[in-house]
PDB file of C-alpha atoms (C1' of nucleotides) in Angstrom:
ATOM      1  CA  MET H 124     151.436 197.840 -40.175  1.00 81.00           C
ATOM      2  CA  LYS H 125     153.704 194.997 -40.927  1.00 77.00           C
ATOM      3  CA  LYS H 126     151.613 191.996 -41.151  1.00 74.00           C
ATOM      4  CA  LYS H 127     152.006 189.546 -39.172  1.00 80.00           C
ATOM      5  CA  ASN H 128     153.086 185.722 -39.381  1.00 86.00           C
ATOM      6  CA  THR H 129     151.892 183.745 -36.044  1.00 96.00           C
ATOM      7  CA  PRO H 130     154.092 180.856 -36.055  1.00 98.00           C
ATOM      8  CA  THR H 131     152.359 177.638 -35.879  1.00 98.00           C
ATOM      9  CA  GLU H 132     152.789 175.808 -32.751  1.00 98.00           C
ATOM     10  CA  SER H 133     156.302 174.043 -34.578  1.00 98.00           C
ATOM     11  CA  GLU H 134     157.346 176.807 -35.121  1.00 98.00           C
ATOM     12  CA  LEU H 135     156.807 178.328 -32.162  1.00 98.00           C
ATOM     13  CA  GLU H 136     159.509 175.730 -30.164  1.00 98.00           C
ATOM     14  CA  ILE H 137     161.826 176.531 -32.375  1.00 98.00           C
ATOM     15  CA  LEU H 138     161.593 180.081 -32.053  1.00 98.00           C
ATOM     16  CA  GLN H 139     161.646 179.912 -28.241  1.00 98.00           C
ATOM     17  CA  ILE H 140     164.979 177.789 -29.232  1.00 98.00           C
ATOM     18  CA  LEU H 141     166.441 180.699 -31.902  1.00 98.00           C
ATOM     19  CA  TRP H 142     165.269 183.106 -28.393  1.00 98.00           C
ATOM     20  CA  GLN H 143     167.365 181.135 -25.769  1.00 98.00           C
ATOM     21  CA  HIS H 144     169.748 180.551 -27.516  1.00 98.00           C
ATOM     22  CA  GLY H 145     170.638 182.988 -30.541  1.00 98.00           C
ATOM     23  CA  ALA H 146     171.969 182.249 -33.748  1.00 98.00           C
ATOM     24  CA  SER H 147     172.189 178.247 -33.956  1.00 98.00           C
ATOM     25  CA  SER H 148     172.486 176.038 -36.766  1.00 98.00           C
ATOM     26  CA  VAL H 149     169.306 172.773 -37.370  1.00 98.00           C
ATOM     27  CA  ARG H 150     171.612 169.977 -35.946  1.00 98.00           C
ATOM     28  CA  THR H 151     171.545 172.621 -32.415  1.00 98.00           C
ATOM     29  CA  VAL H 152     168.331 173.225 -33.390  1.00 98.00           C
ATOM     30  CA  ASN H 153     167.634 169.996 -33.474  1.00 98.00           C
ATOM     31  CA  GLU H 154     169.227 168.322 -31.003  1.00 98.00           C
ATOM     32  CA  ILE H 155     168.043 170.759 -27.970  1.00 98.00           C
ATOM     33  CA  LEU H 156     164.481 169.594 -29.866  1.00 98.00           C
ATOM     34  CA  ASN H 157     165.031 166.516 -28.851  1.00 98.00           C
ATOM     35  CA  GLU H 158     165.251 167.191 -25.780  1.00 97.00           C
ATOM     36  CA  ASN H 159     161.624 167.001 -25.047  1.00 95.00           C
ATOM     37  CA  ARG H 160     160.964 164.958 -27.753  1.00 96.00           C
ATOM     38  CA  GLU H 161     161.923 162.343 -31.088  1.00 96.00           C
ATOM     39  CA  VAL H 162     162.212 164.272 -34.886  1.00 97.00           C
ATOM     40  CA  GLY H 163     163.765 163.526 -37.800  1.00 98.00           C
ATOM     41  CA  TYR H 164     166.596 166.077 -38.712  1.00 98.00           C
ATOM     42  CA  THR H 165     165.059 167.010 -41.995  1.00 98.00           C
ATOM     43  CA  THR H 166     161.411 167.777 -39.678  1.00 98.00           C
ATOM     44  CA  THR H 167     163.324 170.881 -38.418  1.00 98.00           C
ATOM     45  CA  LEU H 168     165.024 171.556 -41.882  1.00 98.00           C
ATOM     46  CA  LYS H 169     162.119 171.314 -43.770  1.00 98.00           C
ATOM     47  CA  ILE H 170     159.756 173.396 -41.153  1.00 98.00           C
ATOM     48  CA  MET H 171     162.714 175.363 -40.838  1.00 98.00           C
ATOM     49  CA  GLN H 172     163.071 176.522 -44.313  1.00 98.00           C
ATOM     50  CA  ILE H 173     159.807 176.823 -44.521  1.00 98.00           C
ATOM     51  CA  MET H 174     160.084 179.643 -41.481  1.00 98.00           C
ATOM     52  CA  THR H 175     162.922 181.266 -43.853  1.00 98.00           C
ATOM     53  CA  ASP H 176     160.259 181.318 -46.096  1.00 97.00           C
ATOM     54  CA  LYS H 177     157.907 182.602 -44.575  1.00 97.00           C
ATOM     55  CA  GLY H 178     160.219 185.982 -43.463  1.00 97.00           C
ATOM     56  CA  MET H 179     159.953 183.885 -40.025  1.00 98.00           C
ATOM     57  CA  VAL H 180     164.219 183.997 -39.445  1.00 98.00           C
ATOM     58  CA  ILE H 181     167.029 185.173 -41.661  1.00 98.00           C
ATOM     59  CA  ARG H 182     169.775 182.777 -42.397  1.00 98.00           C
ATOM     60  CA  ASP H 183     173.506 182.992 -42.815  1.00 98.00           C
ATOM     61  CA  THR H 184     174.416 180.741 -46.228  1.00 97.00           C
ATOM     62  CA  GLY H 185     178.128 182.495 -45.659  1.00 96.00           C
ATOM     63  CA  GLN H 186     179.182 178.462 -45.027  1.00 95.00           C
ATOM     64  CA  ARG H 187     178.092 175.497 -45.922  1.00 95.00           C
ATOM     65  CA  THR H 188     176.103 174.720 -42.399  1.00 97.00           C
ATOM     66  CA  HIS H 189     173.011 177.694 -42.140  1.00 98.00           C
ATOM     67  CA  ILE H 190     173.120 179.587 -39.566  1.00 98.00           C
ATOM     68  CA  TYR H 191     169.293 180.518 -38.856  1.00 98.00           C
ATOM     69  CA  GLU H 192     167.961 183.905 -36.488  1.00 98.00           C
ATOM     70  CA  ALA H 193     164.905 185.154 -35.570  1.00 98.00           C
ATOM     71  CA  VAL H 194     163.534 188.387 -36.617  1.00 98.00           C
ATOM     72  CA  ALA H 195     160.799 189.447 -33.892  1.00 98.00           C
ATOM     73  CA  GLN H 196     161.702 190.035 -30.673  1.00 98.00           C
ATOM     74  CA  GLU H 197     160.910 187.370 -28.142  1.00 98.00           C
ATOM     75  CA  ASN H 198     158.749 190.228 -26.019  1.00 97.00           C
ATOM     76  CA  ASP H 199     156.322 191.300 -29.892  1.00 97.00           C
ATOM     77  CA  THR H 200     155.778 186.883 -30.382  1.00 98.00           C
ATOM     78  CA  GLN H 201     154.780 186.920 -26.970  1.00 98.00           C
ATOM     79  CA  LYS H 202     151.826 190.226 -27.218  1.00 97.00           C
ATOM     80  CA  THR H 203     150.847 189.165 -30.339  1.00 97.00           C
ATOM     81  CA  LEU H 204     149.836 185.328 -29.152  1.00 98.00           C
ATOM     82  CA  LEU H 205     148.677 186.635 -26.386  1.00 98.00           C
ATOM     83  CA  ASP H 206     146.621 189.067 -27.910  1.00 97.00           C
ATOM     84  CA  SER H 207     145.013 186.327 -30.140  1.00 97.00           C
ATOM     85  CA  PHE H 208     145.206 183.914 -26.400  1.00 98.00           C
ATOM     86  CA  VAL H 209     142.776 186.006 -24.721  1.00 98.00           C
ATOM     87  CA  GLU H 210     139.658 187.094 -27.346  1.00 97.00           C
ATOM     88  CA  LYS H 211     139.756 183.111 -28.618  1.00 98.00           C
ATOM     89  CA  THR H 212     139.402 181.975 -24.808  1.00 98.00           C
ATOM     90  CA  TYR H 213     138.911 184.958 -22.725  1.00 98.00           C
ATOM     91  CA  ARG H 214     136.410 186.866 -24.601  1.00 97.00           C
ATOM     92  CA  GLY H 215     139.014 189.431 -24.928  1.00 95.00           C
ATOM     93  CA  SER H 216     138.947 189.949 -22.058  1.00 94.00           C
ATOM     94  CA  THR H 217     142.923 190.258 -20.017  1.00 94.00           C
ATOM     95  CA  MET H 218     142.234 191.201 -16.965  1.00 93.00           C
ATOM     96  CA  ARG H 219     139.736 187.858 -16.785  1.00 94.00           C
ATOM     97  CA  LEU H 220     143.345 186.466 -18.293  1.00 96.00           C
ATOM     98  CA  ILE H 221     145.271 187.669 -15.229  1.00 95.00           C
ATOM     99  CA  MET H 222     142.632 187.338 -12.283  1.00 93.00           C
ATOM    100  CA  GLN H 223     143.351 183.470 -13.255  1.00 94.00           C
ATOM    101  CA  ALA H 224     147.076 183.463 -13.961  1.00 95.00           C
ATOM    102  CA  LEU H 225     147.275 184.958 -10.726  1.00 92.00           C
ATOM    103  CA  GLY H 226     145.501 181.852  -9.536  1.00 90.00           C
ATOM    104  CA  GLN H 227     146.806 179.112 -10.743  1.00 85.00           C
ATOM    105  CA  GLN H 228     150.355 180.534  -9.935  1.00 81.00           C
ATOM    106  CA  GLU H 229     152.746 179.642  -7.083  1.00 79.00           C
ATOM    107  CA  THR H 230     152.609 182.403  -5.128  1.00 72.00           C
ATOM    108  CA  ASN H 231     156.484 183.655  -4.438  1.00 77.00           C
ATOM    109  CA  SER H 232     156.038 187.055  -1.801  1.00 76.00           C
ATOM    110  CA  LYS H 233     159.338 188.817  -3.980  1.00 83.00           C
ATOM    111  CA  GLU H 234     157.154 188.212  -7.524  1.00 87.00           C
ATOM    112  CA  LEU H 235     154.212 189.680  -6.156  1.00 87.00           C
ATOM    113  CA  GLU H 236     156.030 192.708  -4.769  1.00 88.00           C
ATOM    114  CA  GLU H 237     158.086 193.081  -8.130  1.00 87.00           C
ATOM    115  CA  LEU H 238     153.479 192.826  -9.552  1.00 89.00           C
ATOM    116  CA  LYS H 239     152.410 195.884  -6.730  1.00 89.00           C
ATOM    117  CA  LYS H 240     154.687 198.033  -7.085  1.00 89.00           C
ATOM    118  CA  ILE H 241     154.039 197.268 -11.822  1.00 88.00           C
ATOM    119  CA  ILE H 242     150.025 198.033 -10.272  1.00 89.00           C
ATOM    120  CA  ASP H 243     151.217 201.102  -8.210  1.00 89.00           C
ATOM    121  CA  GLN H 244     153.232 202.934 -11.549  1.00 88.00           C
ATOM    122  CA  LEU H 245     149.990 201.423 -13.722  1.00 86.00           C
ATOM    123  CA  GLU H 246     148.109 203.727 -11.123  1.00 85.00           C
ATOM    124  CA  LYS H 247     149.359 206.320 -11.207  1.00 84.00           C
ATOM    125  CA  LYS H 248     149.698 206.605 -14.470  1.00 78.00           C
ATOM    126  CA  ASN H 249     145.687 206.595 -14.168  1.00 72.00           C
ATOM    127  CA  LYS H 250     145.578 209.714 -12.881  1.00 66.00           C
TER     128      LYS H 250
ATOM    129  CA  MET Q 520     142.351 162.270 -13.765  1.00 82.00           C
ATOM    130  CA  LYS Q 521     140.325 162.610 -16.778  1.00 76.00           C
ATOM    131  CA  LYS Q 522     142.061 163.156 -19.671  1.00 74.00           C
ATOM    132  CA  LYS Q 523     141.634 166.316 -20.460  1.00 81.00           C
ATOM    133  CA  ASN Q 524     139.844 166.682 -24.431  1.00 85.00           C
ATOM    134  CA  THR Q 525     142.144 170.059 -25.630  1.00 96.00           C
ATOM    135  CA  PRO Q 526     139.345 171.817 -27.895  1.00 98.00           C
ATOM    136  CA  THR Q 527     139.896 172.956 -31.509  1.00 98.00           C
ATOM    137  CA  GLU Q 528     140.156 176.441 -32.705  1.00 98.00           C
ATOM    138  CA  SER Q 529     136.663 175.902 -34.168  1.00 98.00           C
ATOM    139  CA  GLU Q 530     134.999 173.878 -31.037  1.00 98.00           C
ATOM    140  CA  LEU Q 531     136.062 176.428 -29.110  1.00 98.00           C
ATOM    141  CA  GLU Q 532     134.773 179.305 -30.747  1.00 98.00           C
ATOM    142  CA  ILE Q 533     131.351 176.862 -30.291  1.00 98.00           C
ATOM    143  CA  LEU Q 534     132.340 175.395 -26.220  1.00 98.00           C
ATOM    144  CA  GLN Q 535     132.151 180.141 -26.139  1.00 98.00           C
ATOM    145  CA  ILE Q 536     128.808 180.143 -26.968  1.00 98.00           C
ATOM    146  CA  LEU Q 537     127.023 177.273 -25.582  1.00 98.00           C
ATOM    147  CA  TRP Q 538     128.866 178.571 -22.270  1.00 98.00           C
ATOM    148  CA  GLN Q 539     127.419 182.349 -23.168  1.00 98.00           C
ATOM    149  CA  HIS Q 540     123.975 180.532 -24.258  1.00 98.00           C
ATOM    150  CA  GLY Q 541     123.098 177.840 -22.081  1.00 98.00           C
ATOM    151  CA  ALA Q 542     122.055 175.194 -24.250  1.00 98.00           C
ATOM    152  CA  SER Q 543     121.414 175.950 -27.687  1.00 98.00           C
ATOM    153  CA  SER Q 544     120.078 173.776 -31.571  1.00 98.00           C
ATOM    154  CA  VAL Q 545     122.794 173.575 -33.797  1.00 98.00           C
ATOM    155  CA  ARG Q 546     121.016 176.100 -35.995  1.00 98.00           C
ATOM    156  CA  THR Q 547     121.906 179.183 -32.656  1.00 98.00           C
ATOM    157  CA  VAL Q 548     125.084 178.401 -32.737  1.00 98.00           C
ATOM    158  CA  ASN Q 549     124.680 178.376 -36.605  1.00 98.00           C
ATOM    159  CA  GLU Q 550     123.193 181.819 -36.155  1.00 98.00           C
ATOM    160  CA  ILE Q 551     126.181 183.352 -33.682  1.00 98.00           C
ATOM    161  CA  LEU Q 552     129.046 181.923 -35.427  1.00 98.00           C
ATOM    162  CA  ASN Q 553     127.343 184.185 -38.725  1.00 97.00           C
ATOM    163  CA  GLU Q 554     127.359 187.010 -36.619  1.00 96.00           C
ATOM    164  CA  ASN Q 555     131.670 187.072 -37.071  1.00 95.00           C
ATOM    165  CA  ARG Q 556     132.100 185.240 -40.214  1.00 96.00           C
ATOM    166  CA  GLU Q 557     130.803 182.406 -42.740  1.00 96.00           C
ATOM    167  CA  VAL Q 558     130.244 179.492 -42.108  1.00 97.00           C
ATOM    168  CA  GLY Q 559     128.164 176.932 -43.607  1.00 97.00           C
ATOM    169  CA  TYR Q 560     125.397 175.136 -41.883  1.00 98.00           C
ATOM    170  CA  THR Q 561     127.020 171.862 -42.471  1.00 98.00           C
ATOM    171  CA  THR Q 562     129.563 172.401 -41.232  1.00 98.00           C
ATOM    172  CA  THR Q 563     129.156 173.254 -37.763  1.00 98.00           C
ATOM    173  CA  LEU Q 564     127.075 170.383 -37.277  1.00 98.00           C
ATOM    174  CA  LYS Q 565     130.116 168.085 -38.225  1.00 98.00           C
ATOM    175  CA  ILE Q 566     132.097 170.040 -36.284  1.00 98.00           C
ATOM    176  CA  MET Q 567     128.937 169.522 -32.992  1.00 98.00           C
ATOM    177  CA  GLN Q 568     129.167 166.260 -33.406  1.00 98.00           C
ATOM    178  CA  ILE Q 569     132.315 165.461 -33.728  1.00 98.00           C
ATOM    179  CA  MET Q 570     132.394 167.167 -30.201  1.00 98.00           C
ATOM    180  CA  THR Q 571     129.453 165.111 -28.943  1.00 98.00           C
ATOM    181  CA  ASP Q 572     132.188 162.140 -30.350  1.00 97.00           C
ATOM    182  CA  LYS Q 573     135.171 163.167 -28.449  1.00 97.00           C
ATOM    183  CA  GLY Q 574     132.431 163.589 -25.092  1.00 97.00           C
ATOM    184  CA  MET Q 575     132.949 167.199 -25.216  1.00 98.00           C
ATOM    185  CA  VAL Q 576     129.197 168.495 -25.211  1.00 98.00           C
ATOM    186  CA  ILE Q 577     126.271 166.526 -24.415  1.00 98.00           C
ATOM    187  CA  ARG Q 578     123.226 166.753 -26.595  1.00 98.00           C
ATOM    188  CA  ASP Q 579     119.816 166.339 -25.632  1.00 98.00           C
ATOM    189  CA  THR Q 580     117.842 164.088 -28.710  1.00 97.00           C
ATOM    190  CA  GLY Q 581     114.629 164.120 -27.057  1.00 95.00           C
ATOM    191  CA  GLN Q 582     113.614 166.583 -29.512  1.00 95.00           C
ATOM    192  CA  ARG Q 583     113.746 166.649 -33.905  1.00 94.00           C
ATOM    193  CA  THR Q 584     116.302 169.466 -33.495  1.00 97.00           C
ATOM    194  CA  HIS Q 585     119.075 168.123 -30.631  1.00 98.00           C
ATOM    195  CA  ILE Q 586     120.161 170.792 -28.309  1.00 98.00           C
ATOM    196  CA  TYR Q 587     123.802 171.016 -27.176  1.00 98.00           C
ATOM    197  CA  GLU Q 588     124.800 172.100 -24.073  1.00 98.00           C
ATOM    198  CA  ALA Q 589     128.850 171.717 -23.153  1.00 98.00           C
ATOM    199  CA  VAL Q 590     130.525 169.103 -20.559  1.00 98.00           C
ATOM    200  CA  ALA Q 591     132.912 171.138 -19.404  1.00 98.00           C
ATOM    201  CA  GLN Q 592     132.923 174.771 -17.373  1.00 98.00           C
ATOM    202  CA  GLU Q 593     133.905 177.857 -18.870  1.00 98.00           C
ATOM    203  CA  ASN Q 594     136.106 178.005 -16.068  1.00 97.00           C
ATOM    204  CA  ASP Q 595     138.102 174.249 -16.353  1.00 97.00           C
ATOM    205  CA  THR Q 596     138.681 174.961 -19.805  1.00 98.00           C
ATOM    206  CA  GLN Q 597     140.396 178.442 -19.916  1.00 98.00           C
ATOM    207  CA  LYS Q 598     142.911 177.168 -17.378  1.00 97.00           C
ATOM    208  CA  THR Q 599     143.745 174.374 -19.413  1.00 97.00           C
ATOM    209  CA  LEU Q 600     144.304 175.859 -22.358  1.00 98.00           C
ATOM    210  CA  LEU Q 601     146.337 178.866 -20.319  1.00 98.00           C
ATOM    211  CA  ASP Q 602     148.573 176.134 -18.751  1.00 97.00           C
ATOM    212  CA  SER Q 603     149.394 175.525 -22.175  1.00 97.00           C
ATOM    213  CA  PHE Q 604     149.522 178.763 -23.540  1.00 98.00           C
ATOM    214  CA  VAL Q 605     152.383 179.510 -20.822  1.00 98.00           C
ATOM    215  CA  GLU Q 606     153.826 176.884 -21.125  1.00 97.00           C
ATOM    216  CA  LYS Q 607     154.364 176.819 -25.215  1.00 98.00           C
ATOM    217  CA  THR Q 608     154.833 180.724 -25.051  1.00 98.00           C
ATOM    218  CA  TYR Q 609     156.532 181.762 -22.184  1.00 98.00           C
ATOM    219  CA  ARG Q 610     158.126 178.871 -21.537  1.00 97.00           C
ATOM    220  CA  GLY Q 611     156.804 178.019 -18.127  1.00 95.00           C
ATOM    221  CA  SER Q 612     156.787 181.395 -16.387  1.00 94.00           C
ATOM    222  CA  THR Q 613     153.396 182.360 -15.210  1.00 95.00           C
ATOM    223  CA  MET Q 614     154.479 185.486 -13.889  1.00 93.00           C
ATOM    224  CA  ARG Q 615     155.612 187.035 -17.360  1.00 94.00           C
ATOM    225  CA  LEU Q 616     152.478 186.689 -18.618  1.00 96.00           C
ATOM    226  CA  ILE Q 617     150.516 187.918 -15.730  1.00 95.00           C
ATOM    227  CA  MET Q 618     153.325 190.999 -16.291  1.00 93.00           C
ATOM    228  CA  GLN Q 619     152.974 191.474 -20.243  1.00 94.00           C
ATOM    229  CA  ALA Q 620     148.847 191.331 -19.899  1.00 95.00           C
ATOM    230  CA  LEU Q 621     149.714 194.261 -17.657  1.00 92.00           C
ATOM    231  CA  GLY Q 622     151.663 196.244 -19.807  1.00 89.00           C
ATOM    232  CA  GLN Q 623     149.445 196.012 -22.755  1.00 85.00           C
ATOM    233  CA  GLN Q 624     145.798 196.279 -20.051  1.00 81.00           C
ATOM    234  CA  GLU Q 625     143.601 199.857 -20.741  1.00 78.00           C
ATOM    235  CA  THR Q 626     144.320 200.196 -17.378  1.00 72.00           C
ATOM    236  CA  ASN Q 627     140.535 200.800 -15.459  1.00 76.00           C
ATOM    237  CA  SER Q 628     141.753 202.066 -11.487  1.00 75.00           C
ATOM    238  CA  LYS Q 629     138.401 199.719 -10.021  1.00 83.00           C
ATOM    239  CA  GLU Q 630     140.092 196.451 -11.766  1.00 86.00           C
ATOM    240  CA  LEU Q 631     144.108 197.372 -10.221  1.00 87.00           C
ATOM    241  CA  GLU Q 632     142.364 198.081  -6.812  1.00 88.00           C
ATOM    242  CA  GLU Q 633     140.487 194.064  -7.084  1.00 87.00           C
ATOM    243  CA  LEU Q 634     144.060 193.426  -8.996  1.00 89.00           C
ATOM    244  CA  LYS Q 635     145.758 194.335  -5.601  1.00 89.00           C
ATOM    245  CA  LYS Q 636     142.883 192.890  -2.588  1.00 89.00           C
ATOM    246  CA  ILE Q 637     144.207 189.365  -4.915  1.00 88.00           C
ATOM    247  CA  ILE Q 638     147.737 189.931  -4.087  1.00 89.00           C
ATOM    248  CA  ASP Q 639     147.121 190.839  -1.274  1.00 89.00           C
ATOM    249  CA  GLN Q 640     145.080 187.701  -0.315  1.00 88.00           C
ATOM    250  CA  LEU Q 641     147.289 185.424  -1.716  1.00 86.00           C
ATOM    251  CA  GLU Q 642     150.708 187.351   0.367  1.00 85.00           C
ATOM    252  CA  LYS Q 643     148.818 186.273   3.664  1.00 84.00           C
ATOM    253  CA  LYS Q 644     147.943 182.823   2.112  1.00 78.00           C
ATOM    254  CA  ASN Q 645     152.224 182.933   1.530  1.00 72.00           C
ATOM    255  CA  LYS Q 646     152.833 184.445   5.689  1.00 66.00           C
TER     256      LYS Q 646
ATOM    257  C1'  DC S 764     191.222 158.350 -54.329  1.00 56.08           C
ATOM    258  C1'  DT S 765     186.966 156.668 -52.394  1.00 56.08           C
ATOM    259  C1'  DT S 766     184.402 155.760 -48.527  1.00 56.08           C
ATOM    260  C1'  DA S 767     182.100 158.003 -44.783  1.00 56.08           C
ATOM    261  C1'  DA S 768     179.807 161.021 -42.337  1.00 56.08           C
ATOM    262  C1'  DC S 769     176.869 165.770 -42.291  1.00 56.08           C
ATOM    263  C1'  DA S 770     174.759 169.030 -44.820  1.00 56.08           C
ATOM    264  C1'  DT S 771     170.878 171.847 -48.523  1.00 56.08           C
ATOM    265  C1'  DA S 772     166.197 171.027 -50.981  1.00 56.08           C
ATOM    266  C1'  DC S 773     162.356 169.236 -51.911  1.00 56.08           C
ATOM    267  C1'  DG S 774     158.665 166.540 -53.937  1.00 56.08           C
ATOM    268  C1'  DA S 775     154.622 163.686 -51.541  1.00 56.08           C
ATOM    269  C1'  DA S 776     153.650 160.514 -47.285  1.00 56.08           C
ATOM    270  C1'  DA S 777     150.687 161.404 -43.355  1.00 56.08           C
ATOM    271  C1'  DA S 778     148.039 163.828 -39.560  1.00 56.08           C
ATOM    272  C1'  DT S 779     144.786 166.581 -38.705  1.00 56.08           C
ATOM    273  C1'  DA S 780     141.174 170.291 -38.727  1.00 56.08           C
ATOM    274  C1'  DA S 781     137.606 172.811 -40.995  1.00 56.08           C
ATOM    275  C1'  DT S 782     133.917 173.002 -45.592  1.00 56.08           C
ATOM    276  C1'  DC S 783     130.600 171.361 -47.805  1.00 56.08           C
ATOM    277  C1'  DG S 784     127.324 167.792 -50.321  1.00 56.08           C
ATOM    278  C1'  DT S 785     124.113 164.739 -50.718  1.00 56.08           C
ATOM    279  C1'  DA S 786     120.746 161.221 -49.078  1.00 56.08           C
ATOM    280  C1'  DT S 787     116.930 160.571 -46.101  1.00 56.08           C
ATOM    281  C1'  DT S 788     113.792 161.299 -42.572  1.00 56.08           C
ATOM    282  C1'  DA S 789     110.541 164.558 -40.458  1.00 56.08           C
ATOM    283  C1'  DA S 790     107.779 168.991 -39.550  1.00 56.08           C
ATOM    284  C1'  DT S 791     104.882 172.143 -41.933  1.00 56.08           C
ATOM    285  C1'  DA S 792     101.817 175.217 -44.692  1.00 56.08           C
ATOM    286  C1'  DT S 793      98.824 174.808 -48.762  1.00 56.08           C
TER     287       DT S 793
ATOM    288  C1'  DA V  86      98.160 164.354 -50.227  1.00 56.08           C
ATOM    289  C1'  DT V  87     101.811 167.446 -52.220  1.00 56.08           C
ATOM    290  C1'  DA V  88     105.365 170.460 -51.769  1.00 56.08           C
ATOM    291  C1'  DT V  89     108.252 173.143 -48.582  1.00 56.08           C
ATOM    292  C1'  DT V  90     111.375 174.040 -45.855  1.00 56.08           C
ATOM    293  C1'  DA V  91     114.396 171.682 -41.661  1.00 56.08           C
ATOM    294  C1'  DA V  92     116.631 169.232 -38.743  1.00 56.08           C
ATOM    295  C1'  DT V  93     120.465 164.651 -38.678  1.00 56.08           C
ATOM    296  C1'  DA V  94     123.953 161.791 -40.982  1.00 56.08           C
ATOM    297  C1'  DC V  95     128.053 160.829 -43.473  1.00 56.08           C
ATOM    298  C1'  DG V  96     131.507 160.771 -46.406  1.00 56.08           C
ATOM    299  C1'  DA V  97     134.237 163.730 -49.557  1.00 56.08           C
ATOM    300  C1'  DT V  98     137.335 167.006 -50.305  1.00 56.08           C
ATOM    301  C1'  DT V  99     140.363 170.662 -49.238  1.00 56.08           C
ATOM    302  C1'  DA V 100     143.745 172.906 -46.340  1.00 56.08           C
ATOM    303  C1'  DT V 101     146.859 173.632 -43.096  1.00 56.08           C
ATOM    304  C1'  DT V 102     151.091 171.304 -40.540  1.00 56.08           C
ATOM    305  C1'  DT V 103     153.794 168.078 -39.621  1.00 56.08           C
ATOM    306  C1'  DT V 104     156.928 164.412 -40.814  1.00 56.08           C
ATOM    307  C1'  DC V 105     159.802 161.847 -44.047  1.00 56.08           C
ATOM    308  C1'  DG V 106     162.530 160.035 -47.474  1.00 56.08           C
ATOM    309  C1'  DT V 107     165.363 159.993 -51.638  1.00 56.08           C
ATOM    310  C1'  DA V 108     169.028 162.734 -54.446  1.00 56.08           C
ATOM    311  C1'  DT V 109     172.932 165.734 -54.686  1.00 56.08           C
ATOM    312  C1'  DG V 110     177.018 167.685 -52.495  1.00 56.08           C
ATOM    313  C1'  DT V 111     180.787 168.763 -49.581  1.00 56.08           C
ATOM    314  C1'  DT V 112     183.657 168.286 -46.376  1.00 56.08           C
ATOM    315  C1'  DA V 113     186.869 164.934 -43.146  1.00 56.08           C
ATOM    316  C1'  DA V 114     188.816 160.277 -43.154  1.00 56.08           C
ATOM    317  C1'  DG V 115     191.336 156.400 -44.136  1.00 56.08           C
TER     318       DG V 115
END
DNA sequence: CTTAACATACGAAAATAATCGTATTAATAT
DNA sequence: ATATTAATACGATTATTTTCGTATGTTAAG
């Protein structure tokens, strides 16, 4: 089993951008970050370099402008973070998290149908 | 609206203990913490004093041994943390979180029934 | 060619969180 | 009464994360 490198908050922010936009330069990432909050260019650069050291991203250094890409898939990272979140916040009870999340959720009938389908499948598998 | 004081990781650990065991002394909290990992007594004390400053806990100083109590309810804190987690990790999509959590979940038919009931209620409310 | 714009590298400061040592005081046991 | 145990207070250290300044090299424009 590979050791899980859980991203810090800023690292996750950057990963989100890479997942959404695909492989990108520091400049691009920094511009997108700045749509939400002010971050200096070299700050973003530095974090992305650290992420490279940690093996969280890889970069193509073929051109002057390096192009960065996330190594882990969004899904996998989410699952890892979810587990740890459930552990810390819900004392390990995924079910409690789901219930509470459902309560917060703006109800949308299409998605609820979708959910029911998933639950039915789980039930079948259970038999 | 009151300003949300989101706990740090160690603070949350302590809050969990206060929620589970009710109002407790530093000694008690520290002993419970040490069932999982080694923490010095004064470390726990210090964090609980900081939490007092932040207004996250209140303490009864009537006796030599102070008794601490969580101010916020577990539910409320969980909701606050959940919102921020969904924002950071699922780009705001609570539904995606629920789906993924369901996938991780060990299927237990009783809980699944419970879930379906909740969904049905949500659907009714939706009409 | 020289200047301006733009890129990486990297050390170091600043901010935040966690840990602990020491002082002091209070309670208990011998 | 004296020594031991146990409690709080609090400054200081350490660790981690974030931010940024400066050096340096590269490309593009005038």
